[in-house]
C-alpha positions as YAML, in Angstrom:
chain: A
units: angstrom
residues:
- id: 1
  name: MET
  ca: [-2.47, 56.31, 294.93]
- id: 2
  name: ASN
  ca: [-6.02, 56.45, 293.57]
- id: 3
  name: VAL
  ca: [-8.24, 55.79, 296.58]
- id: 4
  name: PHE
  ca: [-11.52, 56.10, 294.69]
- id: 5
  name: SER
  ca: [-12.22, 52.36, 294.85]
- id: 6
  name: LEU
  ca: [-12.08, 52.63, 298.65]
- id: 7
  name: LEU
  ca: [-14.12, 55.82, 298.92]
- id: 8
  name: LYS
  ca: [-16.85, 55.07, 296.39]
- id: 9
  name: ASN
  ca: [-18.85, 52.91, 298.82]
- id: 10
  name: THR
  ca: [-18.86, 55.46, 301.63]
- id: 11
  name: ASN
  ca: [-22.03, 57.40, 302.39]
- id: 12
  name: ALA
  ca: [-20.06, 60.61, 302.00]
- id: 13
  name: TYR
  ca: [-19.22, 59.88, 298.36]
- id: 14
  name: LYS
  ca: [-22.67, 58.46, 297.59]
- id: 15
  name: ILE
  ca: [-24.34, 61.64, 298.87]
- id: 16
  name: PHE
  ca: [-21.92, 63.80, 296.90]
- id: 17
  name: ARG
  ca: [-22.44, 61.80, 293.70]
- id: 18
  name: LYS
  ca: [-26.23, 61.83, 294.08]
- id: 19
  name: GLU
  ca: [-26.22, 65.61, 294.45]
- id: 20
  name: LYS
  ca: [-23.92, 65.99, 291.48]
- id: 21
  name: ASP
  ca: [-26.13, 63.79, 289.30]
- id: 22
  name: GLY
  ca: [-29.23, 65.63, 290.47]
- id: 23
  name: GLY
  ca: [-27.78, 69.08, 289.91]
- id: 24
  name: THR
  ca: [-28.11, 69.96, 293.59]
- id: 25
  name: LEU
  ca: [-24.46, 70.33, 294.54]
- id: 26
  name: SER
  ca: [-23.67, 72.61, 297.45]
- id: 27
  name: HIS
  ca: [-21.11, 75.32, 296.83]
- id: 28
  name: ALA
  ca: [-19.02, 74.21, 299.83]
- id: 29
  name: TYR
  ca: [-18.37, 70.81, 301.39]
- id: 30
  name: LEU
  ca: [-16.56, 69.96, 304.62]
- id: 31
  name: LEU
  ca: [-15.01, 66.50, 304.50]
- id: 32
  name: VAL
  ca: [-14.39, 65.24, 308.04]
- id: 33
  name: CYS
  ca: [-12.00, 62.33, 308.54]
- id: 34
  name: ASP
  ca: [-9.55, 61.58, 311.36]
- id: 35
  name: ASP
  ca: [-7.03, 60.06, 308.92]
- id: 36
  name: GLU
  ca: [-4.80, 63.12, 308.58]
- id: 37
  name: GLY
  ca: [-2.28, 61.31, 306.39]
- id: 38
  name: MET
  ca: [-4.86, 60.56, 303.67]
- id: 39
  name: LEU
  ca: [-7.14, 63.58, 303.95]
- id: 40
  name: LYS
  ca: [-5.60, 65.35, 300.95]
- id: 41
  name: ASP
  ca: [-5.96, 62.19, 298.82]
- id: 42
  name: TYR
  ca: [-9.63, 61.95, 299.77]
- id: 43
  name: LEU
  ca: [-10.18, 65.60, 298.89]
- id: 44
  name: ASP
  ca: [-8.53, 64.94, 295.52]
- id: 45
  name: VAL
  ca: [-11.09, 62.22, 294.81]
- id: 46
  name: PHE
  ca: [-13.95, 64.65, 295.37]
- id: 47
  name: ALA
  ca: [-12.20, 67.24, 293.18]
- id: 48
  name: MET
  ca: [-11.82, 64.58, 290.47]
- id: 49
  name: ALA
  ca: [-15.51, 63.73, 290.80]
- id: 50
  name: LEU
  ca: [-16.26, 67.35, 289.92]
- id: 51
  name: MET
  ca: [-13.79, 67.67, 287.06]
- id: 52
  name: CYS
  ca: [-13.39, 64.22, 285.47]
- id: 53
  name: LYS
  ca: [-15.15, 64.01, 282.12]
- id: 54
  name: GLU
  ca: [-15.75, 60.28, 282.67]
- id: 55
  name: GLY
  ca: [-18.31, 61.15, 285.33]
- id: 56
  name: GLU
  ca: [-16.38, 59.48, 288.15]
- id: 57
  name: PRO
  ca: [-12.72, 59.72, 289.18]
- id: 58
  name: CYS
  ca: [-10.99, 57.51, 286.62]
- id: 59
  name: GLY
  ca: [-7.49, 58.44, 287.76]
- id: 60
  name: VAL
  ca: [-6.07, 58.22, 284.23]
- id: 61
  name: CYS
  ca: [-7.58, 61.10, 282.26]
- id: 62
  name: ARG
  ca: [-5.84, 64.45, 281.93]
- id: 63
  name: ASP
  ca: [-7.99, 66.16, 284.56]
- id: 64
  name: CYS
  ca: [-7.47, 63.40, 287.14]
- id: 65
  name: LYS
  ca: [-3.73, 63.22, 286.55]
- id: 66
  name: LEU
  ca: [-3.37, 67.00, 286.84]
- id: 67
  name: ILE
  ca: [-5.36, 67.01, 290.09]
- id: 68
  name: SER
  ca: [-3.22, 64.18, 291.50]
- id: 69
  name: SER
  ca: [-0.04, 66.08, 290.66]
- id: 70
  name: GLY
  ca: [-1.41, 69.35, 292.02]
- id: 71
  name: SER
  ca: [-1.06, 71.14, 288.70]
- id: 72
  name: HIS
  ca: [-4.64, 71.55, 287.44]
- id: 73
  name: THR
  ca: [-5.17, 75.21, 286.52]
- id: 74
  name: ASP
  ca: [-8.80, 75.17, 287.68]
- id: 75
  name: VAL
  ca: [-8.16, 73.32, 290.96]
- id: 76
  name: MET
  ca: [-6.37, 75.47, 293.53]
- id: 77
  name: VAL
  ca: [-4.99, 73.77, 296.65]
- id: 78
  name: TYR
  ca: [-4.27, 75.32, 300.04]
- id: 79
  name: PRO
  ca: [-2.33, 75.77, 302.28]
- id: 80
  name: LYS
  ca: [0.70, 77.08, 300.49]
- id: 81
  name: GLY
  ca: [2.70, 76.61, 303.68]
- id: 82
  name: LYS
  ca: [2.14, 74.48, 306.78]
- id: 83
  name: LYS
  ca: [-1.35, 75.76, 307.59]
- id: 84
  name: ILE
  ca: [-4.04, 77.93, 306.03]
- id: 85
  name: VAL
  ca: [-3.50, 81.60, 306.85]
- id: 86
  name: VAL
  ca: [-5.08, 84.90, 305.83]
- id: 87
  name: SER
  ca: [-2.87, 85.26, 302.76]
- id: 88
  name: ASP
  ca: [-4.13, 81.89, 301.48]
- id: 89
  name: VAL
  ca: [-7.73, 83.03, 301.85]
- id: 90
  name: ASP
  ca: [-6.93, 86.35, 300.16]
- id: 91
  name: ASP
  ca: [-5.51, 84.38, 297.23]
- id: 92
  name: LEU
  ca: [-8.60, 82.15, 297.11]
- id: 93
  name: VAL
  ca: [-11.01, 85.09, 297.17]
- id: 94
  name: GLU
  ca: [-9.14, 86.84, 294.35]
- id: 95
  name: LYS
  ca: [-8.91, 83.75, 292.16]
- id: 96
  name: SER
  ca: [-12.54, 82.79, 292.74]
- id: 97
  name: PHE
  ca: [-13.52, 85.64, 290.39]
- id: 98
  name: PHE
  ca: [-11.28, 84.38, 287.57]
- id: 99
  name: LYS
  ca: [-12.98, 82.41, 284.82]
- id: 100
  name: PRO
  ca: [-12.06, 78.71, 284.50]
- id: 101
  name: LEU
  ca: [-9.29, 78.09, 281.99]
- id: 102
  name: GLU
  ca: [-9.96, 74.49, 281.00]
- id: 103
  name: GLY
  ca: [-13.55, 73.69, 281.87]
- id: 104
  name: ASP
  ca: [-16.74, 75.21, 283.18]
- id: 105
  name: LYS
  ca: [-15.96, 75.25, 286.91]
- id: 106
  name: LYS
  ca: [-13.32, 76.14, 289.47]
- id: 107
  name: VAL
  ca: [-12.52, 74.09, 292.58]
- id: 108
  name: PHE
  ca: [-10.72, 75.27, 295.71]
- id: 109
  name: VAL
  ca: [-9.31, 72.56, 297.97]
- id: 110
  name: LEU
  ca: [-8.48, 73.52, 301.55]
- id: 111
  name: ASN
  ca: [-6.68, 70.75, 303.42]
- id: 112
  name: GLY
  ca: [-6.52, 70.95, 307.21]
- id: 113
  name: VAL
  ca: [-9.05, 73.70, 307.84]
- id: 114
  name: CYS
  ca: [-9.18, 72.77, 311.53]
- id: 115
  name: SER
  ca: [-5.79, 74.50, 311.89]
- id: 116
  name: MET
  ca: [-6.99, 77.73, 310.22]
- id: 117
  name: THR
  ca: [-6.60, 80.90, 312.24]
- id: 118
  name: VAL
  ca: [-9.78, 82.63, 313.35]
- id: 119
  name: GLN
  ca: [-8.88, 85.57, 311.12]
- id: 120
  name: ALA
  ca: [-8.59, 83.29, 308.09]
- id: 121
  name: GLN
  ca: [-11.90, 81.61, 308.88]
- id: 122
  name: ASN
  ca: [-13.68, 84.95, 309.18]
- id: 123
  name: LYS
  ca: [-12.19, 86.13, 305.91]
- id: 124
  name: LEU
  ca: [-13.48, 83.01, 304.16]
- id: 125
  name: LEU
  ca: [-17.08, 83.47, 305.32]
- id: 126
  name: LYS
  ca: [-18.34, 85.76, 302.56]
- id: 127
  name: THR
  ca: [-17.00, 83.48, 299.81]
- id: 128
  name: LEU
  ca: [-18.54, 80.46, 301.56]
- id: 129
  name: GLU
  ca: [-21.88, 82.26, 301.71]
- id: 130
  name: GLU
  ca: [-21.92, 83.83, 298.23]
- id: 131
  name: PRO
  ca: [-19.35, 82.17, 295.97]
- id: 132
  name: PRO
  ca: [-19.08, 83.15, 292.31]
- id: 133
  name: ALA
  ca: [-20.97, 80.95, 289.86]
- id: 134
  name: ASN
  ca: [-19.54, 77.50, 289.12]
- id: 135
  name: THR
  ca: [-17.15, 77.75, 292.07]
- id: 136
  name: TYR
  ca: [-16.84, 74.89, 294.56]
- id: 137
  name: ILE
  ca: [-14.93, 74.79, 297.81]
- id: 138
  name: LEU
  ca: [-13.82, 71.45, 299.25]
- id: 139
  name: MET
  ca: [-12.55, 71.63, 302.81]
- id: 140
  name: GLY
  ca: [-10.94, 68.81, 304.77]
- id: 141
  name: ALA
  ca: [-10.69, 68.55, 308.56]
- id: 142
  name: THR
  ca: [-9.76, 65.91, 311.12]
- id: 143
  name: SER
  ca: [-11.99, 67.63, 313.69]
- id: 144
  name: VAL
  ca: [-14.77, 70.23, 313.52]
- id: 145
  name: TYR
  ca: [-14.25, 71.62, 317.02]
- id: 146
  name: PRO
  ca: [-11.72, 74.34, 316.09]
- id: 147
  name: LEU
  ca: [-14.02, 75.65, 313.34]
- id: 148
  name: LEU
  ca: [-16.31, 78.61, 313.79]
- id: 149
  name: SER
  ca: [-20.04, 77.82, 313.85]
- id: 150
  name: THR
  ca: [-20.48, 80.24, 310.98]
- id: 151
  name: VAL
  ca: [-18.04, 78.23, 308.83]
- id: 152
  name: LEU
  ca: [-19.85, 75.01, 309.70]
- id: 153
  name: SER
  ca: [-23.26, 76.45, 308.89]
- id: 154
  name: ARG
  ca: [-22.12, 77.61, 305.44]
- id: 155
  name: SER
  ca: [-20.82, 74.21, 304.29]
- id: 156
  name: LYS
  ca: [-22.26, 70.75, 303.89]
- id: 157
  name: ARG
  ca: [-20.58, 68.24, 306.19]
- id: 158
  name: LEU
  ca: [-19.63, 64.79, 304.90]
- id: 159
  name: GLU
  ca: [-17.99, 62.29, 307.24]
- id: 160
  name: ILE
  ca: [-15.67, 59.44, 306.30]
- id: 161
  name: PRO
  ca: [-15.63, 56.95, 309.20]
- id: 162
  name: PRO
  ca: [-12.85, 54.40, 309.77]
- id: 163
  name: PHE
  ca: [-12.77, 51.60, 307.21]
- id: 164
  name: SER
  ca: [-12.99, 47.93, 308.11]
- id: 165
  name: ASN
  ca: [-9.73, 45.98, 308.14]
- id: 166
  name: GLU
  ca: [-11.16, 43.74, 305.42]
- id: 167
  name: ASN
  ca: [-11.79, 46.67, 303.09]
- id: 168
  name: LEU
  ca: [-8.40, 48.22, 303.79]
- id: 169
  name: LYS
  ca: [-6.59, 44.94, 303.22]
- id: 170
  name: SER
  ca: [-8.43, 44.24, 299.97]
- id: 171
  name: PHE
  ca: [-7.69, 47.73, 298.70]
- id: 172
  name: LEU
  ca: [-4.00, 47.67, 299.63]
- id: 173
  name: ILE
  ca: [-3.47, 44.21, 298.13]
- id: 174
  name: SER
  ca: [-4.92, 45.60, 294.90]
- id: 175
  name: GLN
  ca: [-2.25, 48.32, 295.15]
- id: 176
  name: GLY
  ca: [0.54, 45.74, 295.40]
- id: 177
  name: TYR
  ca: [0.98, 45.44, 299.17]
- id: 178
  name: ASP
  ca: [1.92, 42.10, 300.74]
- id: 179
  name: GLY
  ca: [-1.16, 40.62, 302.41]
- id: 180
  name: ASP
  ca: [0.70, 38.77, 305.17]
- id: 181
  name: LYS
  ca: [2.70, 41.86, 306.14]
- id: 182
  name: LEU
  ca: [-0.47, 43.95, 306.22]
- id: 183
  name: ASP
  ca: [-2.11, 41.93, 309.01]
- id: 184
  name: SER
  ca: [-0.08, 43.36, 311.87]
- id: 185
  name: ALA
  ca: [-0.23, 46.90, 310.49]
- id: 186
  name: LEU
  ca: [-4.01, 46.66, 310.19]
- id: 187
  name: THR
  ca: [-4.31, 45.56, 313.81]
- id: 188
  name: VAL
  ca: [-3.16, 48.92, 315.13]
- id: 189
  name: SER
  ca: [-4.48, 51.16, 312.35]
- id: 190
  name: GLY
  ca: [-7.85, 52.07, 313.82]
- id: 191
  name: GLY
  ca: [-9.37, 51.79, 310.34]
- id: 192
  name: ARG
  ca: [-7.16, 54.58, 308.99]
- id: 193
  name: LEU
  ca: [-5.53, 53.96, 305.63]
- id: 194
  name: GLY
  ca: [-2.72, 56.41, 306.32]
- id: 195
  name: GLU
  ca: [-1.84, 54.63, 309.55]
- id: 196
  name: VAL
  ca: [-1.78, 51.23, 307.86]
- id: 197
  name: ILE
  ca: [0.61, 52.50, 305.20]
- id: 198
  name: LYS
  ca: [2.81, 54.17, 307.81]
- id: 199
  name: ARG
  ca: [2.98, 51.03, 309.93]
- id: 200
  name: TYR
  ca: [3.60, 48.86, 306.90]
- id: 201
  name: GLN
  ca: [6.44, 51.04, 305.71]
- id: 202
  name: GLU
  ca: [8.06, 51.53, 309.08]
- id: 203
  name: ALA
  ca: [7.58, 47.87, 310.05]
- id: 204
  name: ASP
  ca: [6.81, 48.93, 313.62]
- id: 205
  name: ALA
  ca: [3.73, 46.76, 313.74]
- id: 206
  name: GLN
  ca: [5.79, 43.83, 312.53]
- id: 207
  name: LEU
  ca: [7.87, 44.03, 315.70]
- id: 208
  name: GLU
  ca: [4.85, 44.21, 317.98]
- id: 209
  name: MET
  ca: [2.97, 41.40, 316.23]
- id: 210
  name: SER
  ca: [6.14, 39.32, 316.22]
- id: 211
  name: LEU
  ca: [6.39, 39.83, 319.98]
- id: 212
  name: ALA
  ca: [2.73, 38.89, 320.38]
- id: 213
  name: ARG
  ca: [3.24, 35.64, 318.46]
- id: 214
  name: SER
  ca: [6.40, 34.89, 320.42]
- id: 215
  name: VAL
  ca: [4.64, 35.37, 323.76]
- id: 216
  name: LEU
  ca: [1.98, 32.79, 322.91]
- id: 217
  name: LEU
  ca: [4.41, 30.38, 321.26]
- id: 218
  name: ASN
  ca: [7.59, 30.66, 323.33]
- id: 219
  name: LEU
  ca: [6.77, 31.93, 326.82]
- id: 220
  name: LYS
  ca: [6.89, 28.75, 328.90]
- id: 221
  name: THR
  ca: [8.48, 29.54, 332.28]
- id: 222
  name: SER
  ca: [8.41, 32.36, 334.83]
- id: 223
  name: LYS
  ca: [12.15, 32.84, 334.31]
- id: 224
  name: GLN
  ca: [11.42, 34.07, 330.79]
- id: 225
  name: VAL
  ca: [9.10, 36.86, 331.96]
- id: 226
  name: ALA
  ca: [11.94, 39.33, 332.56]
- id: 227
  name: GLU
  ca: [13.39, 38.58, 329.11]
- id: 228
  name: PHE
  ca: [10.07, 39.14, 327.34]
- id: 229
  name: SER
  ca: [9.25, 42.16, 329.48]
- id: 230
  name: ALA
  ca: [12.50, 43.86, 328.40]
- id: 231
  name: LYS
  ca: [11.65, 43.30, 324.74]
- id: 232
  name: ILE
  ca: [8.11, 44.62, 325.16]
- id: 233
  name: GLU
  ca: [9.42, 47.73, 326.95]
- id: 234
  name: LYS
  ca: [11.24, 48.70, 323.74]
- id: 235
  name: ALA
  ca: [8.04, 48.46, 321.70]
- id: 236
  name: ASN
  ca: [4.86, 50.52, 321.78]
- id: 237
  name: LEU
  ca: [3.05, 48.91, 324.72]
- id: 238
  name: ASN
  ca: [-0.48, 49.83, 323.64]
- id: 239
  name: ASP
  ca: [0.16, 48.50, 320.14]
- id: 240
  name: PHE
  ca: [1.71, 45.31, 321.53]
- id: 241
  name: VAL
  ca: [-1.36, 44.66, 323.68]
- id: 242
  name: SER
  ca: [-3.60, 45.33, 320.67]
- id: 243
  name: CYS
  ca: [-1.57, 42.89, 318.56]
- id: 244
  name: LEU
  ca: [-1.67, 40.25, 321.30]
- id: 245
  name: ALA
  ca: [-5.44, 40.69, 321.59]
- id: 246
  name: GLU
  ca: [-5.91, 40.35, 317.83]
- id: 247
  name: PHE
  ca: [-3.59, 37.35, 317.48]
- id: 248
  name: THR
  ca: [-5.25, 35.61, 320.42]
- id: 249
  name: ARG
  ca: [-8.66, 36.27, 318.83]
- id: 250
  name: GLN
  ca: [-7.48, 34.76, 315.54]
- id: 251
  name: CYS
  ca: [-6.22, 31.68, 317.39]
- id: 252
  name: ILE
  ca: [-9.58, 31.27, 319.12]
- id: 253
  name: VAL
  ca: [-11.37, 31.63, 315.78]
- id: 254
  name: ALA
  ca: [-9.13, 28.97, 314.22]
- id: 255
  name: GLY
  ca: [-9.59, 26.69, 317.24]
- id: 256
  name: THR
  ca: [-13.37, 26.85, 317.03]
- id: 257
  name: GLY
  ca: [-13.64, 25.97, 313.37]
- id: 258
  name: GLY
  ca: [-13.14, 29.39, 311.82]
- id: 259
  name: CYS
  ca: [-10.51, 30.57, 309.39]
- id: 260
  name: ALA
  ca: [-7.62, 32.58, 310.85]
- id: 261
  name: THR
  ca: [-5.74, 35.10, 308.71]
- id: 262
  name: ASP
  ca: [-2.47, 34.51, 310.59]
- id: 263
  name: ASN
  ca: [-0.70, 31.25, 309.70]
- id: 264
  name: SER
  ca: [1.01, 31.16, 313.11]
- id: 265
  name: ALA
  ca: [-2.37, 30.47, 314.75]
- id: 266
  name: LYS
  ca: [-2.12, 26.79, 313.86]
- id: 267
  name: LYS
  ca: [1.23, 26.52, 315.62]
- id: 268
  name: VAL
  ca: [-0.23, 28.09, 318.74]
- id: 269
  name: LEU
  ca: [-3.16, 25.65, 318.76]
- id: 270
  name: ASN
  ca: [-0.71, 22.74, 318.80]
- id: 271
  name: GLU
  ca: [0.58, 24.08, 322.11]
- id: 272
  name: ILE
  ca: [-2.36, 25.88, 323.74]
- id: 273
  name: SER
  ca: [-6.01, 24.91, 324.15]
- id: 274
  name: VAL
  ca: [-8.90, 27.18, 323.25]
- id: 275
  name: GLY
  ca: [-9.78, 27.34, 326.96]
- id: 276
  name: ALA
  ca: [-6.34, 28.75, 327.72]
- id: 277
  name: LEU
  ca: [-6.66, 31.28, 324.91]
- id: 278
  name: ILE
  ca: [-10.02, 32.50, 326.25]
- id: 279
  name: TYR
  ca: [-8.46, 32.88, 329.70]
- id: 280
  name: ILE
  ca: [-5.52, 34.79, 328.17]
- id: 281
  name: SER
  ca: [-7.98, 36.98, 326.28]
- id: 282
  name: ASP
  ca: [-9.55, 38.00, 329.60]
- id: 283
  name: LYS
  ca: [-6.11, 38.89, 330.97]
- id: 284
  name: ILE
  ca: [-5.44, 41.03, 327.90]
- id: 285
  name: ARG
  ca: [-8.67, 42.95, 328.49]
- id: 286
  name: ASP
  ca: [-7.59, 43.55, 332.10]
- id: 287
  name: ALA
  ca: [-4.25, 44.91, 330.82]
- id: 288
  name: GLU
  ca: [-6.05, 47.21, 328.36]
- id: 289
  name: LYS
  ca: [-8.15, 48.65, 331.18]
- id: 290
  name: LYS
  ca: [-5.10, 49.27, 333.35]
- id: 291
  name: LEU
  ca: [-3.31, 50.99, 330.48]
- id: 292
  name: TYR
  ca: [-6.36, 53.13, 329.83]
- id: 293
  name: PHE
  ca: [-6.25, 54.32, 333.45]
- id: 294
  name: ASN
  ca: [-2.47, 54.91, 333.24]
- id: 295
  name: GLY
  ca: [-1.42, 51.84, 335.17]
- id: 296
  name: ASN
  ca: [2.28, 51.22, 335.81]
- id: 297
  name: ARG
  ca: [3.79, 49.94, 332.55]
- id: 298
  name: VAL
  ca: [6.14, 47.39, 334.11]
- id: 299
  name: ALA
  ca: [3.42, 46.06, 336.40]
- id: 300
  name: VAL
  ca: [0.97, 45.78, 333.49]
- id: 301
  name: ILE
  ca: [3.50, 43.91, 331.31]
- id: 302
  name: ASP
  ca: [4.55, 41.51, 334.06]
- id: 303
  name: GLY
  ca: [0.97, 40.90, 335.13]
- id: 304
  name: LEU
  ca: [-0.04, 40.15, 331.54]
- id: 305
  name: LEU
  ca: [2.87, 37.78, 330.94]
- id: 306
  name: PHE
  ca: [2.21, 35.88, 334.17]
- id: 307
  name: GLY
  ca: [-1.45, 35.74, 333.16]
- id: 308
  name: VAL
  ca: [-0.43, 34.10, 329.85]
- id: 309
  name: LEU
  ca: [1.63, 31.54, 331.75]
- id: 310
  name: GLU
  ca: [-1.21, 30.88, 334.17]
- id: 311
  name: GLY
  ca: [-3.60, 30.24, 331.30]
- id: 312
  name: LYS
  ca: [-1.17, 27.88, 329.61]
- id: 313
  name: PHE
  ca: [-0.65, 25.81, 332.76]
- id: 314
  name: LYS
  ca: [-4.28, 25.86, 333.87]
- id: 315
  name: TRP
  ca: [-5.50, 24.45, 330.56]
- id: 316
  name: SER
  ca: [-2.34, 22.65, 329.45]
- id: 317
  name: LYS
  ca: [-2.78, 20.04, 326.74]
...
């Protein structure tokens, strides 16, 4: 998956591209992003930006394709195993003195440097400080806290923050994903592309969003609370509450003249007033607070479901 179209508008890429165009590239960059599942793909984009003869990662030229497949002779990727160890750094240091085989530069990509051993980090320091000419080191980390201050001071830090749901959805639709199925996955993704893809593929979010819709549409009596509670217990409770919050928000938006992205919102508005939805939204926030402070799961679920019922009856149409 070529994620350049998603990354190109980030400040991280803009800074990198400006320095490349101005001939002021640093010899080492630390890409920080909490999306562990996509970190390697993001690093590949920056490697392509260095090597692609089109000037920007085109994704189709020989260099870009070789980088994507991990077989470019001038782009070395680590770790060789599960995490970067001393032997990986030894290999990097040795190869950094080899001349490029296909172009005029060599690139070393280190994915997951936050899991590097202290020994490996110390061994990397000299190369970070005085790399051979035309050698670039691209490091990726989900957190900077495990890294030595000396490693941080010898590299330029670029941060990729979470993406908006709108940007993620637009990008994934362009990659062939079903827009309707993406909505529930996006709700619990936290702006992380890797999490959206995981949720989409596993269909976990579909279950939780389906439960959220069912609660607003079908929960009508107190006798049903136990039935719904049992279903919710089998799901991820935090994700269910997030889905219920998002679906309720979309219903409120649709009920106040806005455009909802979930088609089920119209059905809900035939049964529930906007006043009831606002009341339910408050109950959802209360549930989120209780979950944050490790409240009893069963009590939180039952309290939330009874709150939904209360809202429906208090502002019944």
